[in-house]
Tab-separated table of C-alpha atoms and ligand atoms in Angstrom:
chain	number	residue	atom	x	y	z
Z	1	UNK	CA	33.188	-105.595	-71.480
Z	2	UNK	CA	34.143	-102.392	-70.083
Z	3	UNK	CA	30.373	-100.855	-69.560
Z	4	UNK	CA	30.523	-97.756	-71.469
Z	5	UNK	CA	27.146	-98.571	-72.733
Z	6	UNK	CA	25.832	-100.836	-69.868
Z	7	UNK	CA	27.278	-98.749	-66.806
Z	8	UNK	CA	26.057	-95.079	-68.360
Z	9	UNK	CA	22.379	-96.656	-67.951
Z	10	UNK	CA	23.226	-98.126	-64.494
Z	11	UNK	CA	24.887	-94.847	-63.379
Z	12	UNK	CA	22.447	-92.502	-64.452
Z	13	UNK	CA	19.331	-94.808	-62.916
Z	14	UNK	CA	21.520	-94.795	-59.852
Z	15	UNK	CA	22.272	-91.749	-59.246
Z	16	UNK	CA	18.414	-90.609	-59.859
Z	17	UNK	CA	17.156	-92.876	-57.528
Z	18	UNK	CA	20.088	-93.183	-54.979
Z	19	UNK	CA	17.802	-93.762	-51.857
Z	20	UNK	CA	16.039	-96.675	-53.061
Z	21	UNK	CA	18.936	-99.379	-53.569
Z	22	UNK	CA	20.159	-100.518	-50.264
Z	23	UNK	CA	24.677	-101.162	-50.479
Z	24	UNK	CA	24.687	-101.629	-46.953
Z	25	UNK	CA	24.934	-105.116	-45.530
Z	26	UNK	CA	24.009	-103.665	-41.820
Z	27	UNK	CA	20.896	-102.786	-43.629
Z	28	UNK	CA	19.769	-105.996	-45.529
Z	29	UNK	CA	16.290	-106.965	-43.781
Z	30	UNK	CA	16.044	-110.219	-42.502
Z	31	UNK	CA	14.948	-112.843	-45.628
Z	32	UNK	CA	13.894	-116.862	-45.475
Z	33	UNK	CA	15.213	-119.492	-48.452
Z	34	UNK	CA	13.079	-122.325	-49.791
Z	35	UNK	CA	14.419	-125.461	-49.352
Z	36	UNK	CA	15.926	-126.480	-52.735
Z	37	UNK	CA	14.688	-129.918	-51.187
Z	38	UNK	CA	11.403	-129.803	-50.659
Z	39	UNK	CA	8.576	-129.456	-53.055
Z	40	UNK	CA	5.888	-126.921	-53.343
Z	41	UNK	CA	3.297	-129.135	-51.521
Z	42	UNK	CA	6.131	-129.598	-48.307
Z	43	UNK	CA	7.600	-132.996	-48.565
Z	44	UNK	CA	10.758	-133.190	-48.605
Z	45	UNK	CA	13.242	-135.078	-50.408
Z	46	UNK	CA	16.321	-137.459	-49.200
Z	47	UNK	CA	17.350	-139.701	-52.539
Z	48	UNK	CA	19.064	-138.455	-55.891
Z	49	UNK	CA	16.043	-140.549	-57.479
Z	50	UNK	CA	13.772	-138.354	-55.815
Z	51	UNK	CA	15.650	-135.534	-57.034
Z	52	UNK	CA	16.237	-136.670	-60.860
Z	53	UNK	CA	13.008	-138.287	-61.224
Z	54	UNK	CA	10.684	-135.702	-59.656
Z	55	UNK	CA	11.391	-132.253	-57.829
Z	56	UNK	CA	14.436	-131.321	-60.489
Z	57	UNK	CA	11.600	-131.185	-63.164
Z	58	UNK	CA	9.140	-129.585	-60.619
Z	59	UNK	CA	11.505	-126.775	-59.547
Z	60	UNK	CA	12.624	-126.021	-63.310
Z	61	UNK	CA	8.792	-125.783	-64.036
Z	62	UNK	CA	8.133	-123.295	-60.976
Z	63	UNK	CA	11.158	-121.169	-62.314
Z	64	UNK	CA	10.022	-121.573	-65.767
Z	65	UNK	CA	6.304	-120.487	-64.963
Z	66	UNK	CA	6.922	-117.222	-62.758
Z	67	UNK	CA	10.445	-116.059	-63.780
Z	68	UNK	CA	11.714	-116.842	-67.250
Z	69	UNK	CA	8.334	-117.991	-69.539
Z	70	UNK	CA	7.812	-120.950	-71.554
Z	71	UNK	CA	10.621	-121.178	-74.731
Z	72	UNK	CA	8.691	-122.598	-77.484
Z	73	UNK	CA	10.502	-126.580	-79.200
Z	74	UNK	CA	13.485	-125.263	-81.656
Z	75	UNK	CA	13.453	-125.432	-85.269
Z	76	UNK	CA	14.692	-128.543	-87.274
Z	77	UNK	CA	18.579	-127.479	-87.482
Z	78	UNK	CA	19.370	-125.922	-90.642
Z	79	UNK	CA	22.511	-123.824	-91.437
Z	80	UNK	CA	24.763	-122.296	-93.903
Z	81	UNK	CA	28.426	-122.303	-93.559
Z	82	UNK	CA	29.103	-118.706	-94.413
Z	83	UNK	CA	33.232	-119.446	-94.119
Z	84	UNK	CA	35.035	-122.517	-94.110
Z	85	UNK	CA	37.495	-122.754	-91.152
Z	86	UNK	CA	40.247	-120.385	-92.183
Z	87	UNK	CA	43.252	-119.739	-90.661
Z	88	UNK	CA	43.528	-116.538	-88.711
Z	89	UNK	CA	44.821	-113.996	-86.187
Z	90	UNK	CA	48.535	-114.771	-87.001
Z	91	UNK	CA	48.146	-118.395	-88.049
Z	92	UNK	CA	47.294	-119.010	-84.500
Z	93	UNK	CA	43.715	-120.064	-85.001
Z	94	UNK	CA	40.769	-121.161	-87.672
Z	95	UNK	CA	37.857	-119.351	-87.930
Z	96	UNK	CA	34.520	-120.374	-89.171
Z	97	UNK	CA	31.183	-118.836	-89.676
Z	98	UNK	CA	27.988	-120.241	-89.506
Z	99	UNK	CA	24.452	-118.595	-90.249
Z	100	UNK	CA	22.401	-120.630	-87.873
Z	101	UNK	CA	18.412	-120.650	-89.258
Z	102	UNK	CA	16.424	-119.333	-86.635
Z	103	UNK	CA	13.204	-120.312	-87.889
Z	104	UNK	CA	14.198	-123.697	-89.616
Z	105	UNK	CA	13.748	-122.503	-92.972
Z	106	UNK	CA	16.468	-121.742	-95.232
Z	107	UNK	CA	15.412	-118.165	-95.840
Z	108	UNK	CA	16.352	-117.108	-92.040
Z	109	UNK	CA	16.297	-115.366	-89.823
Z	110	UNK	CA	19.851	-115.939	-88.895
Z	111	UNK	CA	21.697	-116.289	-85.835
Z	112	UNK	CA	25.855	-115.446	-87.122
Z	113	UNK	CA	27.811	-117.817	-85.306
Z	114	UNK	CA	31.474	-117.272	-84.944
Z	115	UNK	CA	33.871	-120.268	-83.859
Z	116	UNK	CA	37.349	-119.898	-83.154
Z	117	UNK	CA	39.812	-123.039	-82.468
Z	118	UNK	CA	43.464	-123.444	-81.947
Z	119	UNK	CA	45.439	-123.833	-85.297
Z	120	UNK	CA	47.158	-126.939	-84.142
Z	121	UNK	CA	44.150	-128.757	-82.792
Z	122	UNK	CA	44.299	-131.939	-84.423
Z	123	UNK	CA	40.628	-133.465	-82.827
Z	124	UNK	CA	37.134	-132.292	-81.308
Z	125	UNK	CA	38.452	-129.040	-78.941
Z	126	UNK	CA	36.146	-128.310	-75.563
Z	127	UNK	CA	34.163	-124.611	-76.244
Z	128	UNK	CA	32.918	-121.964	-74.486
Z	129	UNK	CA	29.733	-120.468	-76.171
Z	130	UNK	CA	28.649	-117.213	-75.070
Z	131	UNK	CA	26.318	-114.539	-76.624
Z	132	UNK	CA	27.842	-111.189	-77.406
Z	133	UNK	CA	26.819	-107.556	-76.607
Z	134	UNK	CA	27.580	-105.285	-79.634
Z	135	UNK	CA	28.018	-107.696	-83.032
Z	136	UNK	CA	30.861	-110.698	-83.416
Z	137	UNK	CA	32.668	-108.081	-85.377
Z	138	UNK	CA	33.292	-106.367	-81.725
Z	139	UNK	CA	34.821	-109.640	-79.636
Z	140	UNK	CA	38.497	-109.375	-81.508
Z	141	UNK	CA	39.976	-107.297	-83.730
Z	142	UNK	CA	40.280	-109.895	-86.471
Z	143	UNK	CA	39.327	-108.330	-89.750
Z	144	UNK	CA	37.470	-111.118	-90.899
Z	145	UNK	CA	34.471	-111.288	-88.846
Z	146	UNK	CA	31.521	-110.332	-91.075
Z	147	UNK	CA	29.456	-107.665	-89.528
Z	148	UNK	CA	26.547	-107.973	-87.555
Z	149	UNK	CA	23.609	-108.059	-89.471
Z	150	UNK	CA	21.109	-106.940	-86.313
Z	151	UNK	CA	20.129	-104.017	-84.817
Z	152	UNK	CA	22.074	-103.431	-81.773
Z	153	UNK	CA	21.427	-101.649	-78.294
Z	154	UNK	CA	22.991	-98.695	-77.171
Z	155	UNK	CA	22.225	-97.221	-73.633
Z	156	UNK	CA	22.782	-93.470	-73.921
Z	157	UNK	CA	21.849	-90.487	-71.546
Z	158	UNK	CA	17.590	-89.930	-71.948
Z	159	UNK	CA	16.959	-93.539	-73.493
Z	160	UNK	CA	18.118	-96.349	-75.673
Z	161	UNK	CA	19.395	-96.351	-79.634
Z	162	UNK	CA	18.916	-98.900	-81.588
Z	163	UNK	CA	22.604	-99.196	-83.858
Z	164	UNK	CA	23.750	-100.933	-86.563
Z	165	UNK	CA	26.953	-102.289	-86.693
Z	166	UNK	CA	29.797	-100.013	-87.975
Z	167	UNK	CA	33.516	-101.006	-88.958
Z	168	UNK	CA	34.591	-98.979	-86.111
Z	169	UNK	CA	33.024	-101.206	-83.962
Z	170	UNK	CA	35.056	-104.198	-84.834
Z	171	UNK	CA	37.140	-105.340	-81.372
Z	172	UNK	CA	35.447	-102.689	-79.106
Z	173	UNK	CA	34.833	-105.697	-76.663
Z	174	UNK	CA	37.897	-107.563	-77.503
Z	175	UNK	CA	39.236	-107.365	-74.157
Z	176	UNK	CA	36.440	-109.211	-72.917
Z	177	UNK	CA	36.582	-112.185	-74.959
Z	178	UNK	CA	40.353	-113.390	-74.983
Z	179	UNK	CA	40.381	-115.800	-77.728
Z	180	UNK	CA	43.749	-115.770	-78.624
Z	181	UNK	CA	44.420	-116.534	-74.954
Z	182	UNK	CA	41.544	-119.185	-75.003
Z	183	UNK	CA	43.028	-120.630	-77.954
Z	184	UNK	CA	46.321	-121.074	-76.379
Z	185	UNK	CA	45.159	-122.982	-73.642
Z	186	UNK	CA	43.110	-125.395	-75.882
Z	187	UNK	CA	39.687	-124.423	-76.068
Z	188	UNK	CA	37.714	-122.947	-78.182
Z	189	UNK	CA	35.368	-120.061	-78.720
Z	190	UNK	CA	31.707	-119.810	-80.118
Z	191	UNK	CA	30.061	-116.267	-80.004
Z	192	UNK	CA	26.487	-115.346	-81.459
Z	193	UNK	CA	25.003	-111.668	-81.079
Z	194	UNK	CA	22.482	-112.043	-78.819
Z	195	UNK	CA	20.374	-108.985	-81.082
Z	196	UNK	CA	19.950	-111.621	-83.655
Z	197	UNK	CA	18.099	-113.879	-81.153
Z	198	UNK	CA	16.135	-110.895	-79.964
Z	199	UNK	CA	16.877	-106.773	-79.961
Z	200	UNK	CA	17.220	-105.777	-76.550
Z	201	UNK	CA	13.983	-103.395	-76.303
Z	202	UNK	CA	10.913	-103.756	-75.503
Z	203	UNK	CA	8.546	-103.441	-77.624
Z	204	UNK	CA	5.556	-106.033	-76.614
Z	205	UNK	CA	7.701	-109.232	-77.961
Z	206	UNK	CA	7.144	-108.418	-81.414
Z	207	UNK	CA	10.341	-108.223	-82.932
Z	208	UNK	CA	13.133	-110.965	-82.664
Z	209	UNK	CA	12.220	-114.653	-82.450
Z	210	UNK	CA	8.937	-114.284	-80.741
Z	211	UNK	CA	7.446	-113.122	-84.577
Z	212	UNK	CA	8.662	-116.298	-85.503
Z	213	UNK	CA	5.942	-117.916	-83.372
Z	214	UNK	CA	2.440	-116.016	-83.819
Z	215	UNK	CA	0.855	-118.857	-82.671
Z	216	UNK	CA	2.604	-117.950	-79.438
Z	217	UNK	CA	1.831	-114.502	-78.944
Z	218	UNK	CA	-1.736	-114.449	-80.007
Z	219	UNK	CA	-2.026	-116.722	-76.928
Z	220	UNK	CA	0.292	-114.691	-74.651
Z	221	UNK	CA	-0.215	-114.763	-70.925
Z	222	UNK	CA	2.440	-114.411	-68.094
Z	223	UNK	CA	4.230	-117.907	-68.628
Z	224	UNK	CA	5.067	-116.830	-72.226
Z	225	UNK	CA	8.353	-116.079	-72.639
Z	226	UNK	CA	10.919	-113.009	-72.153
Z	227	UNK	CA	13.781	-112.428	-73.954
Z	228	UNK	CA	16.179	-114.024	-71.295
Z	229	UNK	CA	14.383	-117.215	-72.249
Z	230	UNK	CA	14.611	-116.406	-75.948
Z	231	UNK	CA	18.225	-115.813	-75.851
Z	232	UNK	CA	19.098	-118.598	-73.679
Z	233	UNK	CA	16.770	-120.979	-76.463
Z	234	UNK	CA	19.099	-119.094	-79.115
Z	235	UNK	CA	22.563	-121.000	-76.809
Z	236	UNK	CA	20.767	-124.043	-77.025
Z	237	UNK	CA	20.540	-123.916	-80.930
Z	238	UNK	CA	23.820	-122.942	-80.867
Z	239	UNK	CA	24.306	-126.574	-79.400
Z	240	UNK	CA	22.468	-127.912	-81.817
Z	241	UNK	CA	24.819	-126.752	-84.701
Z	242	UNK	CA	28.052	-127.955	-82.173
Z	243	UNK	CA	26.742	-131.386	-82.044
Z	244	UNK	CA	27.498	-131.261	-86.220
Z	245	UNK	CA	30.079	-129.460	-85.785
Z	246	UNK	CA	33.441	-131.623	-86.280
Z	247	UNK	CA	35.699	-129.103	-84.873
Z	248	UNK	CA	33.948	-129.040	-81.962
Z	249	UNK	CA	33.069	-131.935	-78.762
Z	250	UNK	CA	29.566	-131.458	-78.226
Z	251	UNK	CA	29.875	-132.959	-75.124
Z	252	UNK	CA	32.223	-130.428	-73.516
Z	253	UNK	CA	30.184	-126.958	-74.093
Z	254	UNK	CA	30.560	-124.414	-71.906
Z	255	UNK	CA	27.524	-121.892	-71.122
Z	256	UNK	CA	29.282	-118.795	-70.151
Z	257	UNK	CA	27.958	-115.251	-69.991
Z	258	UNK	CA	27.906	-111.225	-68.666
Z	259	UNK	CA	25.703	-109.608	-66.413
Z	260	UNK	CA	22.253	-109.866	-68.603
Z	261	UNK	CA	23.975	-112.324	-70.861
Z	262	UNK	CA	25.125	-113.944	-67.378
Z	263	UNK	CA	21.367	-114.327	-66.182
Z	264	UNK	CA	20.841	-116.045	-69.743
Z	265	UNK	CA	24.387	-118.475	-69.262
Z	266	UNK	CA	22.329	-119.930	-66.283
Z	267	UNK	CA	19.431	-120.595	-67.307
Z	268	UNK	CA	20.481	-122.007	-70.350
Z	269	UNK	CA	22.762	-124.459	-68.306
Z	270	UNK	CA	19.477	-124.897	-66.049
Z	271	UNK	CA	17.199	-125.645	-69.168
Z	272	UNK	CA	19.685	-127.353	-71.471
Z	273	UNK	CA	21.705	-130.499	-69.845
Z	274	UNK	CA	23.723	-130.664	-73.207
Z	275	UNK	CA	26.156	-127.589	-71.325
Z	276	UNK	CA	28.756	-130.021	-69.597
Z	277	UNK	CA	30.030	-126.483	-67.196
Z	278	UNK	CA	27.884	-123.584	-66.905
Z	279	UNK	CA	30.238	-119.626	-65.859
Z	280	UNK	CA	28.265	-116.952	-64.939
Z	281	UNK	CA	30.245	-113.262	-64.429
Z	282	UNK	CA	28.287	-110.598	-62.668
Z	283	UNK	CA	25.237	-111.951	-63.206
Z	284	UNK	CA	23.104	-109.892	-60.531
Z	285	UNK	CA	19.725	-109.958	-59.654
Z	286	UNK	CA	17.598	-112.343	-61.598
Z	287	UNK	CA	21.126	-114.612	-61.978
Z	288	UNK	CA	23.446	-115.738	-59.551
Z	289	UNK	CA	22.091	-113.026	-56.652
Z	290	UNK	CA	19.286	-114.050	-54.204
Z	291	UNK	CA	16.687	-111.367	-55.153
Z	292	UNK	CA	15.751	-111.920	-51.325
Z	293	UNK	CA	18.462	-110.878	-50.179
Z	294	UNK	CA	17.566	-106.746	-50.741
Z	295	UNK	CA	21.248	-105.457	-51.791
Z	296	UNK	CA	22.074	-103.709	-55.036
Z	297	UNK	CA	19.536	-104.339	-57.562
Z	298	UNK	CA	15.975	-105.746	-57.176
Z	299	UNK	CA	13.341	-107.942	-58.723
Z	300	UNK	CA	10.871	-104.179	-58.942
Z	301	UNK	CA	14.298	-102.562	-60.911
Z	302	UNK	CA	15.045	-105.171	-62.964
Z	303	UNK	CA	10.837	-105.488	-63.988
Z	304	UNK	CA	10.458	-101.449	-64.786
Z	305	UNK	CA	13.964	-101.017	-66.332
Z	306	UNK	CA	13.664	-104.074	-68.680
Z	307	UNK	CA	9.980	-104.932	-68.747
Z	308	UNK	CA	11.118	-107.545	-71.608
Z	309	UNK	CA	13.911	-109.854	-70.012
Z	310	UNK	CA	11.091	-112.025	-67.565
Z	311	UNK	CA	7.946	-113.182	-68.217
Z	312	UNK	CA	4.736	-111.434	-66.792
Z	313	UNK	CA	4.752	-113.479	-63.879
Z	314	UNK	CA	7.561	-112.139	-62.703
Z	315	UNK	CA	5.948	-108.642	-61.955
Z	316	UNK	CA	3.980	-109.390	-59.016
Z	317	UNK	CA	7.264	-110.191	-57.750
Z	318	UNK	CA	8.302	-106.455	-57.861
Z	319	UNK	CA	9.144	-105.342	-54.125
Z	320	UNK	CA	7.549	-108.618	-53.125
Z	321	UNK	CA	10.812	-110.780	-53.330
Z	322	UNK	CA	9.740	-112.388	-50.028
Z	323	UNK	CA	6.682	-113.770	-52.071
Z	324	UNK	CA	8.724	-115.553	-54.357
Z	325	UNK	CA	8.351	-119.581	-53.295
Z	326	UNK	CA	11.490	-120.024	-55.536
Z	327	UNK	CA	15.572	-118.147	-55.363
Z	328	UNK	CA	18.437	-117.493	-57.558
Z	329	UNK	CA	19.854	-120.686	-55.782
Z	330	UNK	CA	16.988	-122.908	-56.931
Z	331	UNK	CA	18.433	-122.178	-60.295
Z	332	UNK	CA	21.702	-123.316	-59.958
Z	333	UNK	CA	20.809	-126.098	-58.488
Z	334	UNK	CA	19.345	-127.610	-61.402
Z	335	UNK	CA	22.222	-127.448	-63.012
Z	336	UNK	CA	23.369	-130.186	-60.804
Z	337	UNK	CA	25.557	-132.120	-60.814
Z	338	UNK	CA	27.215	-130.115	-63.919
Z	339	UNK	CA	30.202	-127.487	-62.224
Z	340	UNK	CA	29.052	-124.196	-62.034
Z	341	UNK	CA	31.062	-121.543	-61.530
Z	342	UNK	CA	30.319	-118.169	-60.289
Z	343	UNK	CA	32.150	-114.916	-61.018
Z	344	UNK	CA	31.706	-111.219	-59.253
Z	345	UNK	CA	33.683	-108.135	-59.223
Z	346	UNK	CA	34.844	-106.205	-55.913
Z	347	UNK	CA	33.188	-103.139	-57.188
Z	348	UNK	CA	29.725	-104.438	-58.505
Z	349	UNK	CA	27.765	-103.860	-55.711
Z	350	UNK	CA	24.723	-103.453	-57.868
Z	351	UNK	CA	25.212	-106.835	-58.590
Z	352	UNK	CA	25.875	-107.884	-55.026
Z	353	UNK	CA	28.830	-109.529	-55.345
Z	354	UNK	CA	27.688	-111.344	-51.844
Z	355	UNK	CA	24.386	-112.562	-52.680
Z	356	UNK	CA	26.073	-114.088	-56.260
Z	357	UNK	CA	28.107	-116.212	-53.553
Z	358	UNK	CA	25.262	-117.019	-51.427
Z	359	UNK	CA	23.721	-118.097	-54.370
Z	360	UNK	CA	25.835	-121.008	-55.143
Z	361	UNK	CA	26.636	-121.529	-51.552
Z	362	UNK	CA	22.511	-122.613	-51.131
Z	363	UNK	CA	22.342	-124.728	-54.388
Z	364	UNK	CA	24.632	-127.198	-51.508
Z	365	UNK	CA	21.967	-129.765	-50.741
Z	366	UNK	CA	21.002	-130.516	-54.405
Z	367	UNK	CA	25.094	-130.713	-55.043
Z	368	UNK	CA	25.281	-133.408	-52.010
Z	369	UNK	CA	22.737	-135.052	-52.483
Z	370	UNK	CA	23.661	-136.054	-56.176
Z	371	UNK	CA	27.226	-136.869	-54.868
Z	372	UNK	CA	29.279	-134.056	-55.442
Z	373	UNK	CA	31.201	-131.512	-52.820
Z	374	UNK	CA	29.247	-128.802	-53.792
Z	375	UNK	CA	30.597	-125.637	-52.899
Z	376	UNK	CA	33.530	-125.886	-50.350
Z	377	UNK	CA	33.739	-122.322	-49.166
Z	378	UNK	CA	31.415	-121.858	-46.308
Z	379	UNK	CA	32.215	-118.030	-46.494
Z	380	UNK	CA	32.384	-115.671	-49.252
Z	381	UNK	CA	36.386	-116.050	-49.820
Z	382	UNK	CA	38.885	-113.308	-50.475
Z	383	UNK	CA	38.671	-111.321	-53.914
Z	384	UNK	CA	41.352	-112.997	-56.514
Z	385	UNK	CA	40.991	-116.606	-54.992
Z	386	UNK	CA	39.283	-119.140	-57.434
Z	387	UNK	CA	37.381	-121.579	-55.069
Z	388	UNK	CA	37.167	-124.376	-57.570
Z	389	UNK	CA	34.699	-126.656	-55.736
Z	390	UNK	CA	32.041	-128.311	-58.418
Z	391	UNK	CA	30.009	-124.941	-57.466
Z	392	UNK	CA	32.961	-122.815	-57.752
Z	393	UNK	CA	33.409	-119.001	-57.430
Z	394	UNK	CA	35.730	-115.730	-57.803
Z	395	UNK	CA	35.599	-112.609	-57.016
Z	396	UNK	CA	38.048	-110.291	-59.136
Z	397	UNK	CA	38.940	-107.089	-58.068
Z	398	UNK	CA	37.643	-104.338	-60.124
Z	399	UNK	CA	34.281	-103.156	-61.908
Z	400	UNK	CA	31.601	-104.722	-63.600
Z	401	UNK	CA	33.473	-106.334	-66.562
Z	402	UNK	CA	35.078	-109.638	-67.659
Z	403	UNK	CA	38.336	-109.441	-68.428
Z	404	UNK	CA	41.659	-111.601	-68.771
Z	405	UNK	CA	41.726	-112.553	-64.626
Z	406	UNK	CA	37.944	-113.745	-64.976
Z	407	UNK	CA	38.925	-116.033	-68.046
Z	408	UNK	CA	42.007	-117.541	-66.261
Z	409	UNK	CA	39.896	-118.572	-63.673
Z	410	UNK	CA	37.288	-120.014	-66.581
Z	411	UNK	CA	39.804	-121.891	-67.898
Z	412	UNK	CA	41.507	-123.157	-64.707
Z	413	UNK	CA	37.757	-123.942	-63.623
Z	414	UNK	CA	37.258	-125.811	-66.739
Z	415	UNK	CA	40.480	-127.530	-66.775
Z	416	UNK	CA	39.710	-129.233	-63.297
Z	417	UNK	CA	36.256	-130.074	-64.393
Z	418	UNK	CA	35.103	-130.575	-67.923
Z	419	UNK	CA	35.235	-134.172	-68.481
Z	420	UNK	CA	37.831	-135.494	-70.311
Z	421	UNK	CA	37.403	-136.166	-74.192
T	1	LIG	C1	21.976	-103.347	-65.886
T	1	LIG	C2	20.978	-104.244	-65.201
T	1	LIG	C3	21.613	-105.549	-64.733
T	1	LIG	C4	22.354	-106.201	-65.866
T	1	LIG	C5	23.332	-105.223	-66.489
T	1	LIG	C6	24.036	-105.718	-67.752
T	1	LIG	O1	22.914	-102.876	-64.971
T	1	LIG	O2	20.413	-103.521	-64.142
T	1	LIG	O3	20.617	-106.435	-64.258
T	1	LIG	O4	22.997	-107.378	-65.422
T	1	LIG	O5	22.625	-104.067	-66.893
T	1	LIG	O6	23.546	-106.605	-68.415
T	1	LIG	O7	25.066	-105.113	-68.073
């Protein structure tokens, strides 16, 4: 997704407040993890029972609480098939598109879901489900996407516009989603806008999915949820519809996701056991990262830049990382025993390409313990190598972005460990 609207907001905050984001790994001040096996009150665990049956579900809670906020139970499923699967993009694939009910009722609001699967499959294909930046109509340059109905975000210099979607816009990200080349090798491709779930501004949780629960808000204290939370509930509706879905095998879904949308791919692995393989790309701070590890951006940036993506807890958190009784690796560890794989970029230092690493590389001791090798690489390996351990990770060379490299190693990652049909 080359950044032209994501990296002018990152450049411009960067380059006005150059002195406060440390790139130097010299310079990173010494920083403490939690033990992903011990609990908040200090014992510590030594048994996948103990794990399963106790601190998974305490951890997730702590996370829940102070980072993410409380999702609210999703609708009854109800949908409309907008378009039967129809063949498309030179014969090579169907296409089919769903309006997915985000309220329950039949009148909407809608979530536009857009599958793609091989042409020849001839049973249940394995997806991968991500959200989408600028509309479906921008992931390929197939005519026949409908146009998102949502307002979308646009970071420009002196603030944020809120866009609808134009016909120029169709395949603007296409790059970024390789479905053609995702088709070839088998899988297929679900995409929902993740505007529809919930606009990305802030404006005190009033817009999106969080009017849908008044009940909610009235009541709204720092557990209540952000819009990471919201859009990561939206992926697990999404799953919802796949388990009725006969093109698709429910039971090999992949979570996969971008920088924000990255930061939402986890948790809604972390949350959501239905996602057999969870890929985060340059997910940053407040994803794959360890905010304690002070590189690139931190918890205080990611809290005044986009007040809305954590819950109020979160905030005290700002320039208090080493406060936090909880780290990015706590999170990937309850997605346990499920692969993980972890993605960076050479150039994303704001992400910290290192700490993404270190991340996974922590979420070890959960992996063990529940029988799997975890993550193999003891170091941070070379950039273009796919370590494909059951915590797996790549680091492409190049910019924040996803592009055809970062899905071969998806697919070669999935390939080794989605379970077979
Ligand atoms: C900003 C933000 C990051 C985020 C990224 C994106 O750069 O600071 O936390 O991951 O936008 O979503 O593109």
């Amino acid at each position: 997704m080359r950044h032209i609207l994501f990296m002018t907001a990152l450049t411009a905050t960067a380059a006005a407040e150059p002195a406060r984001f440390n790139y130097d790994e010299s310079k990173v001040p010494p920083y403490s993890l939690p033990d992903p096996l011990r609990s908040a009150a200090g014992a510590a665990i030594s048994s996948k029972e103990a794990w399963i049956g106790g601190l998974r579900e305490e951890t997730r809670q702590l996370i829940e609480r102070e980072m993410f906020g409380k999702a609210p139970a999703r609708p009854k499923l109800n949908f409309k098939v907008e378009e039967e699967a129809t063949p498309a993009l030179n014969g090579k694939v169907r296409r089919k598109q769903i309006a997915v009910s985000l309220s329950g009722k039949a009148e909407g609001p809608f979530m536009d879901m857009l599958l793609y699967v091989p042409a020849g499959a001839t049973g249940p294909v394995p997806v991968l489900f991500g959200l989408n930046f600028q509309g479906n109509q921008a992931v390929s340059r197939d005519p026949g996407i409908h146009l998102c109905r949502s307002w979308l975000r646009e970071d420009v210099k002196g603030g944020i516009v809120q866009n609808k979607a134009t016909e120029a816009s169709r395949g603007l990200q296409a790059d970024s989603w390789q479905i053609e080349y995702a088709t070839s090798r088998g899988y297929g491709v679900m995409t929902a806008c993740y505007c529809d779930i919930d606009p990305d501004f802030h404006d005190e949780w009033k817009n999106g999915v969080h009017a849908l629960f008044p009940e909610i808000e009235a009541k709204r204290d720092g557990a209540t949820w952000g819009a990471i939370a919201a859009w990561a509930w939206g992926m697990s509706l999404g799953i919802d519809y796949l388990e009725r879905e006969p093109l698709a095998d429910a039971k090999r879904v992949i979570a996969q996701g971008h920088s924000r949308l990255g930061k939402t791919a986890l948790w809604a692995g972390a949350s959501d056991t239905r996602f057999a393989l969870v890929i985060s790309n340059d997910s940053g701070a407040g994803g794959a990262a360890l905010n304690k590890r002070i590189f690139g951006e931190t918890v205080g940036r990611l809290n005044s830049a986009f007040p809305h993506w954590f819950c109020g807890n979160f905030k005290k958190y700002s320039d208090k990382e080493g406060d936090m009784a909880f780290d990015s690796h706590q999170i990937i560890a309850l997605i346990a025993p499920r692969p993980v794989l972890i993605t960076s970029a050479t150039k994303d230092l704001w992400a910290d390409p290192k700490g993404e690493f270190l991340g996974g590389l922590h979420a070890n001791p959960v992996y063990k313990l529940l029988g799997t090798d975890g993550m193999t690489a003891e170091e941070q390996p070379l950039p273009d190598k796919l370590i494909d351990s059951t915590i797996g990770y790549f680091l492409r060379t190049g910019e924040h972005d996803v592009t055809k490299a970062d899905w071969e190693a998806y697919l070669n990652f999935a390939d080794k460990h989605l379970p077979k049909p």
